[in-house]
Amino acid sequence: MMFNVLGPLEVRHGDQLCTPTAQKVRWTLALLLLRADRVVDRTSLIDELWGDEPPRSAVTTLQTYIYQLRKTFGQLLDEAPGATQMILTQPPGYGIRLRRDDQLDLHVFERETKRGRELLAEEKYEEASQTLADALKLWRGAPLADITQAGRLIEGHIVYLEELQIEAVKLRILAESKLGRYASCIPELRELVSTHPLNEWFHGELIKALARAGRRGEALEAYRDLRRILVAELGLEPSFSHQRLQQQLLLTDEGMASHAPQTGHAPQTGHAPQAGRLTGRLAP
């Protein structure tokens, strides 16, 4: 059985798509998956499902949702040993135990992104680029796109997932740049600065890629776009490294292919948010 959260929530068993249809059952499963192999306490689940106005029957209703998930998994796995034990009751709440790391697309993505970072550090740029590209193919759209009106815990995790995706994109662009594939990065970088206009890192990489591809005028125009956006939106000038890059472009077009100043690095791998009363790992 496979679980996917990097897009609309999906539960797959072989070729069969068997995602729960009831909204709050999906919410319950989504939060358990985002905290897979850990306990999510009952109060946090109730807050997520009903906010500040839970019904008097909230505890009983939550127990019903857990029962429905257990029943569904048991039926899908033909009541195989341990099938109903994927969803565990463990004080102070509930958790989902995955048998394998690759049962959840998020775990695979985190693992492969980490591997891509390691390959990049080892200067294995081709392998790093391919590893990161494969990891990014796991994304099927906005994370948990079908979980509408989610509570603050799921919303916090969605922000985390989006940051993970941006990190992987940055790492892959760095690998491609190290391979000298500046021109091939330009279309993607143009799209990225359009969808993330305040992300100065993407702007900087676009400027450098254009310059290294021999498109000096477009690189200067890209810098002007960056400055205009930052001043208009935040009242800030571009970072010193990007100002220095602009000066280098204005003074000379020599050396850009190999000596453009570095303008930042991809962020370190983060950790899932710990908001709310989410507690420790599931007992073995």
PDB file of C-alpha atoms in Angstrom:
ATOM      1  CA  MET A   1       0.000   0.000   0.000  1.00  0.00           C
ATOM      2  CA  MET A   2       1.305   3.424  -0.999  1.00  0.00           C
ATOM      3  CA  PHE A   3       0.434   6.846   0.381  1.00  0.00           C
ATOM      4  CA  ASN A   4       0.978  10.103  -1.516  1.00  0.00           C
ATOM      5  CA  VAL A   5       0.803  13.625  -0.100  1.00  0.00           C
ATOM      6  CA  LEU A   6       2.889  15.514  -2.700  1.00  0.00           C
ATOM      7  CA  GLY A   7      -0.253  16.493  -4.546  1.00  0.00           C
ATOM      8  CA  PRO A   8      -3.847  15.491  -3.798  1.00  0.00           C
ATOM      9  CA  LEU A   9      -4.008  12.858  -1.053  1.00  0.00           C
ATOM     10  CA  GLU A  10      -3.821   9.368  -2.548  1.00  0.00           C
ATOM     11  CA  VAL A  11      -3.985   5.861  -1.129  1.00  0.00           C
ATOM     12  CA  ARG A  12      -2.987   3.189  -3.642  1.00  0.00           C
ATOM     13  CA  HIS A  13      -3.002  -0.581  -3.382  1.00  0.00           C
ATOM     14  CA  GLY A  14      -1.483  -2.029  -6.505  1.00  0.00           C
ATOM     15  CA  ASP A  15      -3.275  -0.373  -9.417  1.00  0.00           C
ATOM     16  CA  GLN A  16      -6.280   0.483  -7.258  1.00  0.00           C
ATOM     17  CA  LEU A  17      -6.901   4.035  -6.061  1.00  0.00           C
ATOM     18  CA  CYS A  18      -8.651   3.762  -2.706  1.00  0.00           C
ATOM     19  CA  THR A  19      -8.417   7.200  -1.092  1.00  0.00           C
ATOM     20  CA  PRO A  20     -11.122   7.799   1.547  1.00  0.00           C
ATOM     21  CA  THR A  21     -13.926   9.967   0.219  1.00  0.00           C
ATOM     22  CA  ALA A  22     -15.265  11.425   3.480  1.00  0.00           C
ATOM     23  CA  GLN A  23     -13.616  14.799   4.028  1.00  0.00           C
ATOM     24  CA  LYS A  24     -12.775  14.536   7.715  1.00  0.00           C
ATOM     25  CA  VAL A  25     -11.547  10.956   7.334  1.00  0.00           C
ATOM     26  CA  ARG A  26      -9.133  12.265   4.681  1.00  0.00           C
ATOM     27  CA  TRP A  27      -8.047  15.053   7.039  1.00  0.00           C
ATOM     28  CA  THR A  28      -7.409  12.534   9.791  1.00  0.00           C
ATOM     29  CA  LEU A  29      -5.361  10.305   7.499  1.00  0.00           C
ATOM     30  CA  ALA A  30      -3.433  13.272   6.081  1.00  0.00           C
ATOM     31  CA  LEU A  31      -2.320  14.465   9.514  1.00  0.00           C
ATOM     32  CA  LEU A  32      -1.341  10.949  10.578  1.00  0.00           C
ATOM     33  CA  LEU A  33       0.707  10.538   7.382  1.00  0.00           C
ATOM     34  CA  LEU A  34       2.451  13.870   7.861  1.00  0.00           C
ATOM     35  CA  ARG A  35       3.488  12.555  11.278  1.00  0.00           C
ATOM     36  CA  ALA A  36       4.014   8.953  10.186  1.00  0.00           C
ATOM     37  CA  ASP A  37       5.556   6.682  12.842  1.00  0.00           C
ATOM     38  CA  ARG A  38       4.762   9.243  15.520  1.00  0.00           C
ATOM     39  CA  VAL A  39       1.840   9.795  17.835  1.00  0.00           C
ATOM     40  CA  VAL A  40      -0.602  12.616  17.144  1.00  0.00           C
ATOM     41  CA  ASP A  41      -2.487  13.335  20.329  1.00  0.00           C
ATOM     42  CA  ARG A  42      -6.270  13.228  20.324  1.00  0.00           C
ATOM     43  CA  THR A  43      -6.700  16.882  21.264  1.00  0.00           C
ATOM     44  CA  SER A  44      -4.621  18.015  18.281  1.00  0.00           C
ATOM     45  CA  LEU A  45      -6.684  15.877  15.933  1.00  0.00           C
ATOM     46  CA  ILE A  46      -9.916  17.287  17.316  1.00  0.00           C
ATOM     47  CA  ASP A  47      -8.603  20.851  17.007  1.00  0.00           C
ATOM     48  CA  GLU A  48      -7.594  20.144  13.412  1.00  0.00           C
ATOM     49  CA  LEU A  49     -10.947  18.663  12.465  1.00  0.00           C
ATOM     50  CA  TRP A  50     -13.291  21.080  14.232  1.00  0.00           C
ATOM     51  CA  GLY A  51     -11.277  24.101  15.316  1.00  0.00           C
ATOM     52  CA  ASP A  52     -12.502  26.030  18.340  1.00  0.00           C
ATOM     53  CA  GLU A  53     -16.028  24.601  18.233  1.00  0.00           C
ATOM     54  CA  PRO A  54     -15.829  20.801  18.388  1.00  0.00           C
ATOM     55  CA  PRO A  55     -19.124  18.950  18.798  1.00  0.00           C
ATOM     56  CA  ARG A  56     -19.855  17.171  22.049  1.00  0.00           C
ATOM     57  CA  SER A  57     -19.438  13.908  20.169  1.00  0.00           C
ATOM     58  CA  ALA A  58     -15.949  14.843  18.881  1.00  0.00           C
ATOM     59  CA  VAL A  59     -14.099  12.059  20.721  1.00  0.00           C
ATOM     60  CA  THR A  60     -16.580   9.404  19.630  1.00  0.00           C
ATOM     61  CA  THR A  61     -16.639  10.715  16.064  1.00  0.00           C
ATOM     62  CA  LEU A  62     -12.837  10.694  15.891  1.00  0.00           C
ATOM     63  CA  GLN A  63     -12.837   7.094  17.097  1.00  0.00           C
ATOM     64  CA  THR A  64     -15.253   6.312  14.261  1.00  0.00           C
ATOM     65  CA  TYR A  65     -12.877   7.858  11.713  1.00  0.00           C
ATOM     66  CA  ILE A  66     -10.009   5.761  13.069  1.00  0.00           C
ATOM     67  CA  TYR A  67     -12.189   2.644  12.903  1.00  0.00           C
ATOM     68  CA  GLN A  68     -13.104   3.434   9.285  1.00  0.00           C
ATOM     69  CA  LEU A  69      -9.439   3.746   8.328  1.00  0.00           C
ATOM     70  CA  ARG A  70      -8.559   0.467  10.034  1.00  0.00           C
ATOM     71  CA  LYS A  71     -11.464  -1.292   8.349  1.00  0.00           C
ATOM     72  CA  THR A  72     -10.516   0.068   4.925  1.00  0.00           C
ATOM     73  CA  PHE A  73      -6.880  -0.951   5.239  1.00  0.00           C
ATOM     74  CA  GLY A  74      -7.853  -4.381   6.545  1.00  0.00           C
ATOM     75  CA  GLN A  75     -10.154  -4.991   3.586  1.00  0.00           C
ATOM     76  CA  LEU A  76      -7.602  -3.797   1.058  1.00  0.00           C
ATOM     77  CA  LEU A  77      -4.912  -6.032   2.493  1.00  0.00           C
ATOM     78  CA  ASP A  78      -7.291  -9.011   2.784  1.00  0.00           C
ATOM     79  CA  GLU A  79      -7.009  -8.984   6.568  1.00  0.00           C
ATOM     80  CA  ALA A  80      -3.313  -9.857   6.336  1.00  0.00           C
ATOM     81  CA  PRO A  81      -1.512 -10.016   9.689  1.00  0.00           C
ATOM     82  CA  GLY A  82      -0.915  -6.491  10.917  1.00  0.00           C
ATOM     83  CA  ALA A  83      -3.158  -4.871   8.297  1.00  0.00           C
ATOM     84  CA  THR A  84      -5.462  -3.371  10.893  1.00  0.00           C
ATOM     85  CA  GLN A  85      -2.478  -2.365  13.017  1.00  0.00           C
ATOM     86  CA  MET A  86      -1.253   0.264  10.581  1.00  0.00           C
ATOM     87  CA  ILE A  87      -3.405   2.720  12.525  1.00  0.00           C
ATOM     88  CA  LEU A  88      -2.464   2.395  16.178  1.00  0.00           C
ATOM     89  CA  THR A  89      -4.073   3.664  19.339  1.00  0.00           C
ATOM     90  CA  GLN A  90      -1.313   4.741  21.660  1.00  0.00           C
ATOM     91  CA  PRO A  91      -1.677   7.261  24.480  1.00  0.00           C
ATOM     92  CA  PRO A  92      -2.214  10.120  24.158  1.00  0.00           C
ATOM     93  CA  GLY A  93      -3.625   9.600  20.668  1.00  0.00           C
ATOM     94  CA  TYR A  94      -3.179   7.756  17.392  1.00  0.00           C
ATOM     95  CA  GLY A  95      -0.483   7.086  14.832  1.00  0.00           C
ATOM     96  CA  ILE A  96       0.160   5.364  11.532  1.00  0.00           C
ATOM     97  CA  ARG A  97       3.002   2.873  11.261  1.00  0.00           C
ATOM     98  CA  LEU A  98       4.513   2.349   7.830  1.00  0.00           C
ATOM     99  CA  ARG A  99       6.253  -0.919   7.123  1.00  0.00           C
ATOM    100  CA  ARG A 100       8.669   0.582   4.604  1.00  0.00           C
ATOM    101  CA  ASP A 101      10.188   4.000   4.053  1.00  0.00           C
ATOM    102  CA  ASP A 102       9.015   4.027   0.429  1.00  0.00           C
ATOM    103  CA  GLN A 103       5.343   3.645   1.355  1.00  0.00           C
ATOM    104  CA  LEU A 104       5.054   7.440   1.623  1.00  0.00           C
ATOM    105  CA  ASP A 105       6.134   9.678  -1.251  1.00  0.00           C
ATOM    106  CA  LEU A 106       7.235  12.379   1.195  1.00  0.00           C
ATOM    107  CA  HIS A 107       9.752  10.031   2.804  1.00  0.00           C
ATOM    108  CA  VAL A 108      11.142   9.075  -0.613  1.00  0.00           C
ATOM    109  CA  PHE A 109      11.390  12.732  -1.600  1.00  0.00           C
ATOM    110  CA  GLU A 110      13.208  13.691   1.607  1.00  0.00           C
ATOM    111  CA  ARG A 111      15.615  10.778   1.227  1.00  0.00           C
ATOM    112  CA  GLU A 112      16.421  11.509  -2.417  1.00  0.00           C
ATOM    113  CA  THR A 113      16.795  15.243  -1.797  1.00  0.00           C
ATOM    114  CA  LYS A 114      19.303  14.477   0.944  1.00  0.00           C
ATOM    115  CA  ARG A 115      21.116  12.119  -1.416  1.00  0.00           C
ATOM    116  CA  GLY A 116      21.189  14.797  -4.108  1.00  0.00           C
ATOM    117  CA  ARG A 117      22.710  17.273  -1.656  1.00  0.00           C
ATOM    118  CA  GLU A 118      25.392  14.740  -0.714  1.00  0.00           C
ATOM    119  CA  LEU A 119      26.222  14.059  -4.365  1.00  0.00           C
ATOM    120  CA  LEU A 120      26.479  17.788  -4.996  1.00  0.00           C
ATOM    121  CA  ALA A 121      28.908  18.139  -2.089  1.00  0.00           C
ATOM    122  CA  GLU A 122      30.924  15.244  -3.545  1.00  0.00           C
ATOM    123  CA  GLU A 123      31.059  17.114  -6.883  1.00  0.00           C
ATOM    124  CA  LYS A 124      29.131  14.339  -8.644  1.00  0.00           C
ATOM    125  CA  TYR A 125      27.064  16.893 -10.480  1.00  0.00           C
ATOM    126  CA  GLU A 126      25.506  14.725 -13.182  1.00  0.00           C
ATOM    127  CA  GLU A 127      24.308  12.140 -10.693  1.00  0.00           C
ATOM    128  CA  ALA A 128      23.118  14.865  -8.330  1.00  0.00           C
ATOM    129  CA  SER A 129      21.092  16.553 -11.054  1.00  0.00           C
ATOM    130  CA  GLN A 130      19.433  13.292 -12.105  1.00  0.00           C
ATOM    131  CA  THR A 131      18.698  12.253  -8.516  1.00  0.00           C
ATOM    132  CA  LEU A 132      17.063  15.581  -7.751  1.00  0.00           C
ATOM    133  CA  ALA A 133      15.125  15.615 -11.027  1.00  0.00           C
ATOM    134  CA  ASP A 134      13.733  12.162 -10.236  1.00  0.00           C
ATOM    135  CA  ALA A 135      12.787  13.301  -6.735  1.00  0.00           C
ATOM    136  CA  LEU A 136      10.919  16.313  -8.102  1.00  0.00           C
ATOM    137  CA  LYS A 137       8.916  14.044 -10.417  1.00  0.00           C
ATOM    138  CA  LEU A 138       7.151  12.715  -7.312  1.00  0.00           C
ATOM    139  CA  TRP A 139       5.255  15.994  -7.098  1.00  0.00           C
ATOM    140  CA  ARG A 140       1.798  15.858  -8.697  1.00  0.00           C
ATOM    141  CA  GLY A 141       0.735  19.410  -7.869  1.00  0.00           C
ATOM    142  CA  ALA A 142       0.241  21.461  -4.726  1.00  0.00           C
ATOM    143  CA  PRO A 143       0.722  19.325  -1.593  1.00  0.00           C
ATOM    144  CA  LEU A 144      -2.549  17.928  -0.228  1.00  0.00           C
ATOM    145  CA  ALA A 145      -4.385  20.033  -2.793  1.00  0.00           C
ATOM    146  CA  ASP A 146      -7.710  18.350  -2.037  1.00  0.00           C
ATOM    147  CA  ILE A 147      -7.548  19.025   1.712  1.00  0.00           C
ATOM    148  CA  THR A 148      -9.576  22.224   1.707  1.00  0.00           C
ATOM    149  CA  GLN A 149     -10.218  24.342   4.798  1.00  0.00           C
ATOM    150  CA  ALA A 150      -7.526  22.450   6.685  1.00  0.00           C
ATOM    151  CA  GLY A 151      -6.564  23.406  10.218  1.00  0.00           C
ATOM    152  CA  ARG A 152      -3.368  25.088  11.306  1.00  0.00           C
ATOM    153  CA  LEU A 153      -1.349  21.875  11.698  1.00  0.00           C
ATOM    154  CA  ILE A 154      -1.921  20.665   8.149  1.00  0.00           C
ATOM    155  CA  GLU A 155      -1.448  24.204   6.840  1.00  0.00           C
ATOM    156  CA  GLY A 156       1.879  24.385   8.664  1.00  0.00           C
ATOM    157  CA  HIS A 157       2.987  21.107   7.130  1.00  0.00           C
ATOM    158  CA  ILE A 158       1.938  22.295   3.667  1.00  0.00           C
ATOM    159  CA  VAL A 159       4.243  25.310   4.043  1.00  0.00           C
ATOM    160  CA  TYR A 160       7.035  22.925   5.065  1.00  0.00           C
ATOM    161  CA  LEU A 161       6.435  20.719   2.022  1.00  0.00           C
ATOM    162  CA  GLU A 162       6.507  23.706  -0.317  1.00  0.00           C
ATOM    163  CA  GLU A 163       9.828  24.807   1.186  1.00  0.00           C
ATOM    164  CA  LEU A 164      11.226  21.302   0.659  1.00  0.00           C
ATOM    165  CA  GLN A 165      10.248  21.459  -2.995  1.00  0.00           C
ATOM    166  CA  ILE A 166      11.929  24.845  -3.457  1.00  0.00           C
ATOM    167  CA  GLU A 167      15.063  23.507  -1.781  1.00  0.00           C
ATOM    168  CA  ALA A 168      15.243  20.552  -4.172  1.00  0.00           C
ATOM    169  CA  VAL A 169      14.745  22.851  -7.162  1.00  0.00           C
ATOM    170  CA  LYS A 170      17.608  25.054  -5.960  1.00  0.00           C
ATOM    171  CA  LEU A 171      19.907  22.079  -5.520  1.00  0.00           C
ATOM    172  CA  ARG A 172      19.140  20.787  -9.017  1.00  0.00           C
ATOM    173  CA  ILE A 173      19.766  24.217 -10.548  1.00  0.00           C
ATOM    174  CA  LEU A 174      23.108  24.369  -8.730  1.00  0.00           C
ATOM    175  CA  ALA A 175      24.034  20.964 -10.154  1.00  0.00           C
ATOM    176  CA  GLU A 176      23.033  22.036 -13.670  1.00  0.00           C
ATOM    177  CA  SER A 177      25.063  25.231 -13.312  1.00  0.00           C
ATOM    178  CA  LYS A 178      28.099  23.256 -12.191  1.00  0.00           C
ATOM    179  CA  LEU A 179      27.724  21.231 -15.396  1.00  0.00           C
ATOM    180  CA  GLY A 180      27.780  24.445 -17.431  1.00  0.00           C
ATOM    181  CA  ARG A 181      24.187  24.106 -18.631  1.00  0.00           C
ATOM    182  CA  TYR A 182      23.374  27.763 -18.164  1.00  0.00           C
ATOM    183  CA  ALA A 183      21.212  28.237 -21.246  1.00  0.00           C
ATOM    184  CA  SER A 184      19.006  25.253 -20.416  1.00  0.00           C
ATOM    185  CA  CYS A 185      18.323  26.695 -16.945  1.00  0.00           C
ATOM    186  CA  ILE A 186      17.084  30.053 -18.226  1.00  0.00           C
ATOM    187  CA  PRO A 187      13.476  29.129 -19.152  1.00  0.00           C
ATOM    188  CA  GLU A 188      12.903  27.422 -15.799  1.00  0.00           C
ATOM    189  CA  LEU A 189      14.487  30.294 -13.891  1.00  0.00           C
ATOM    190  CA  ARG A 190      12.282  32.808 -15.701  1.00  0.00           C
ATOM    191  CA  GLU A 191       9.245  30.829 -14.598  1.00  0.00           C
ATOM    192  CA  LEU A 192      10.560  30.571 -11.044  1.00  0.00           C
ATOM    193  CA  VAL A 193      11.122  34.323 -10.669  1.00  0.00           C
ATOM    194  CA  SER A 194       7.600  34.834 -11.970  1.00  0.00           C
ATOM    195  CA  THR A 195       6.027  32.444  -9.459  1.00  0.00           C
ATOM    196  CA  HIS A 196       8.393  33.394  -6.593  1.00  0.00           C
ATOM    197  CA  PRO A 197       9.029  37.105  -7.250  1.00  0.00           C
ATOM    198  CA  LEU A 198      10.494  37.794  -3.795  1.00  0.00           C
ATOM    199  CA  ASN A 199      12.935  34.880  -3.880  1.00  0.00           C
ATOM    200  CA  GLU A 200      16.185  36.720  -4.518  1.00  0.00           C
ATOM    201  CA  TRP A 201      18.115  33.479  -4.993  1.00  0.00           C
ATOM    202  CA  PHE A 202      16.153  32.587  -8.126  1.00  0.00           C
ATOM    203  CA  HIS A 203      16.657  36.094  -9.514  1.00  0.00           C
ATOM    204  CA  GLY A 204      20.390  35.860  -8.868  1.00  0.00           C
ATOM    205  CA  GLU A 205      20.698  32.520 -10.619  1.00  0.00           C
ATOM    206  CA  LEU A 206      18.778  33.887 -13.612  1.00  0.00           C
ATOM    207  CA  ILE A 207      21.124  36.876 -13.832  1.00  0.00           C
ATOM    208  CA  LYS A 208      24.179  34.617 -13.694  1.00  0.00           C
ATOM    209  CA  ALA A 209      22.772  32.110 -16.180  1.00  0.00           C
ATOM    210  CA  LEU A 210      22.003  34.867 -18.693  1.00  0.00           C
ATOM    211  CA  ALA A 211      25.448  36.392 -18.255  1.00  0.00           C
ATOM    212  CA  ARG A 212      27.244  33.080 -18.585  1.00  0.00           C
ATOM    213  CA  ALA A 213      25.200  32.290 -21.687  1.00  0.00           C
ATOM    214  CA  GLY A 214      26.515  35.498 -23.257  1.00  0.00           C
ATOM    215  CA  ARG A 215      23.253  37.424 -22.845  1.00  0.00           C
ATOM    216  CA  ARG A 216      24.687  40.359 -20.934  1.00  0.00           C
ATOM    217  CA  GLY A 217      21.939  42.843 -21.780  1.00  0.00           C
ATOM    218  CA  GLU A 218      19.224  40.462 -20.613  1.00  0.00           C
ATOM    219  CA  ALA A 219      21.204  39.802 -17.439  1.00  0.00           C
ATOM    220  CA  LEU A 220      21.259  43.523 -16.656  1.00  0.00           C
ATOM    221  CA  GLU A 221      17.553  43.747 -17.394  1.00  0.00           C
ATOM    222  CA  ALA A 222      16.946  40.822 -15.010  1.00  0.00           C
ATOM    223  CA  TYR A 223      18.859  42.715 -12.313  1.00  0.00           C
ATOM    224  CA  ARG A 224      16.709  45.803 -12.889  1.00  0.00           C
ATOM    225  CA  ASP A 225      13.603  43.629 -12.544  1.00  0.00           C
ATOM    226  CA  LEU A 226      14.919  42.264  -9.240  1.00  0.00           C
ATOM    227  CA  ARG A 227      15.645  45.734  -7.890  1.00  0.00           C
ATOM    228  CA  ARG A 228      12.266  47.083  -8.993  1.00  0.00           C
ATOM    229  CA  ILE A 229      10.406  44.236  -7.255  1.00  0.00           C
ATOM    230  CA  LEU A 230      12.375  44.466  -4.004  1.00  0.00           C
ATOM    231  CA  VAL A 231      12.064  48.244  -3.767  1.00  0.00           C
ATOM    232  CA  ALA A 232       8.361  48.234  -4.613  1.00  0.00           C
ATOM    233  CA  GLU A 233       7.362  45.322  -2.394  1.00  0.00           C
ATOM    234  CA  LEU A 234       9.782  45.532   0.528  1.00  0.00           C
ATOM    235  CA  GLY A 235      11.551  48.872   0.305  1.00  0.00           C
ATOM    236  CA  LEU A 236      14.873  47.024   0.053  1.00  0.00           C
ATOM    237  CA  GLU A 237      17.820  47.102  -2.313  1.00  0.00           C
ATOM    238  CA  PRO A 238      19.228  43.853  -3.725  1.00  0.00           C
ATOM    239  CA  SER A 239      21.852  42.126  -1.608  1.00  0.00           C
ATOM    240  CA  PHE A 240      25.457  43.302  -1.808  1.00  0.00           C
ATOM    241  CA  SER A 241      26.478  40.217  -3.783  1.00  0.00           C
ATOM    242  CA  HIS A 242      23.876  40.966  -6.450  1.00  0.00           C
ATOM    243  CA  GLN A 243      24.862  44.639  -6.567  1.00  0.00           C
ATOM    244  CA  ARG A 244      28.446  43.522  -7.072  1.00  0.00           C
ATOM    245  CA  LEU A 245      27.312  41.180  -9.830  1.00  0.00           C
ATOM    246  CA  GLN A 246      25.589  44.085 -11.570  1.00  0.00           C
ATOM    247  CA  GLN A 247      28.757  46.175 -11.354  1.00  0.00           C
ATOM    248  CA  GLN A 248      30.765  43.342 -12.845  1.00  0.00           C
ATOM    249  CA  LEU A 249      28.302  43.129 -15.729  1.00  0.00           C
ATOM    250  CA  LEU A 250      28.476  46.881 -16.317  1.00  0.00           C
ATOM    251  CA  LEU A 251      32.266  47.033 -16.252  1.00  0.00           C
ATOM    252  CA  THR A 252      33.189  43.982 -18.261  1.00  0.00           C
ATOM    253  CA  ASP A 253      31.739  40.909 -19.895  1.00  0.00           C
ATOM    254  CA  GLU A 254      34.908  38.898 -19.365  1.00  0.00           C
ATOM    255  CA  GLY A 255      35.086  36.028 -16.944  1.00  0.00           C
ATOM    256  CA  MET A 256      31.377  35.583 -16.373  1.00  0.00           C
ATOM    257  CA  ALA A 257      31.434  32.046 -17.652  1.00  0.00           C
ATOM    258  CA  SER A 258      33.475  30.889 -14.699  1.00  0.00           C
ATOM    259  CA  HIS A 259      33.918  33.685 -12.178  1.00  0.00           C
ATOM    260  CA  ALA A 260      30.488  35.114 -11.374  1.00  0.00           C
ATOM    261  CA  PRO A 261      30.295  35.737  -7.625  1.00  0.00           C
ATOM    262  CA  GLN A 262      28.299  33.319  -5.570  1.00  0.00           C
ATOM    263  CA  THR A 263      24.967  34.719  -4.425  1.00  0.00           C
ATOM    264  CA  GLY A 264      23.874  32.276  -1.800  1.00  0.00           C
ATOM    265  CA  HIS A 265      23.373  28.586  -1.273  1.00  0.00           C
ATOM    266  CA  ALA A 266      20.427  26.280  -1.061  1.00  0.00           C
ATOM    267  CA  PRO A 267      19.050  25.988   2.476  1.00  0.00           C
ATOM    268  CA  GLN A 268      19.897  23.150   4.769  1.00  0.00           C
ATOM    269  CA  THR A 269      17.368  20.347   4.998  1.00  0.00           C
ATOM    270  CA  GLY A 270      14.644  21.343   7.452  1.00  0.00           C
ATOM    271  CA  HIS A 271      12.480  19.402   9.816  1.00  0.00           C
ATOM    272  CA  ALA A 272       8.748  19.009   9.874  1.00  0.00           C
ATOM    273  CA  PRO A 273       6.955  21.596  11.999  1.00  0.00           C
ATOM    274  CA  GLN A 274       6.286  20.631  15.579  1.00  0.00           C
ATOM    275  CA  ALA A 275       3.269  22.908  16.067  1.00  0.00           C
ATOM    276  CA  GLY A 276       0.509  21.888  18.413  1.00  0.00           C
ATOM    277  CA  ARG A 277       0.469  18.992  20.828  1.00  0.00           C
ATOM    278  CA  LEU A 278       2.179  16.427  18.613  1.00  0.00           C
ATOM    279  CA  THR A 279       4.074  13.979  20.741  1.00  0.00           C
ATOM    280  CA  GLY A 280       6.705  11.259  20.547  1.00  0.00           C
ATOM    281  CA  ARG A 281       7.402   8.268  18.344  1.00  0.00           C
ATOM    282  CA  LEU A 282       5.208   5.201  18.157  1.00  0.00           C
ATOM    283  CA  ALA A 283       6.223   2.405  20.467  1.00  0.00           C
ATOM    284  CA  PRO A 284       7.796  -0.593  18.717  1.00  0.00           C
TER     285      PRO A 284
END
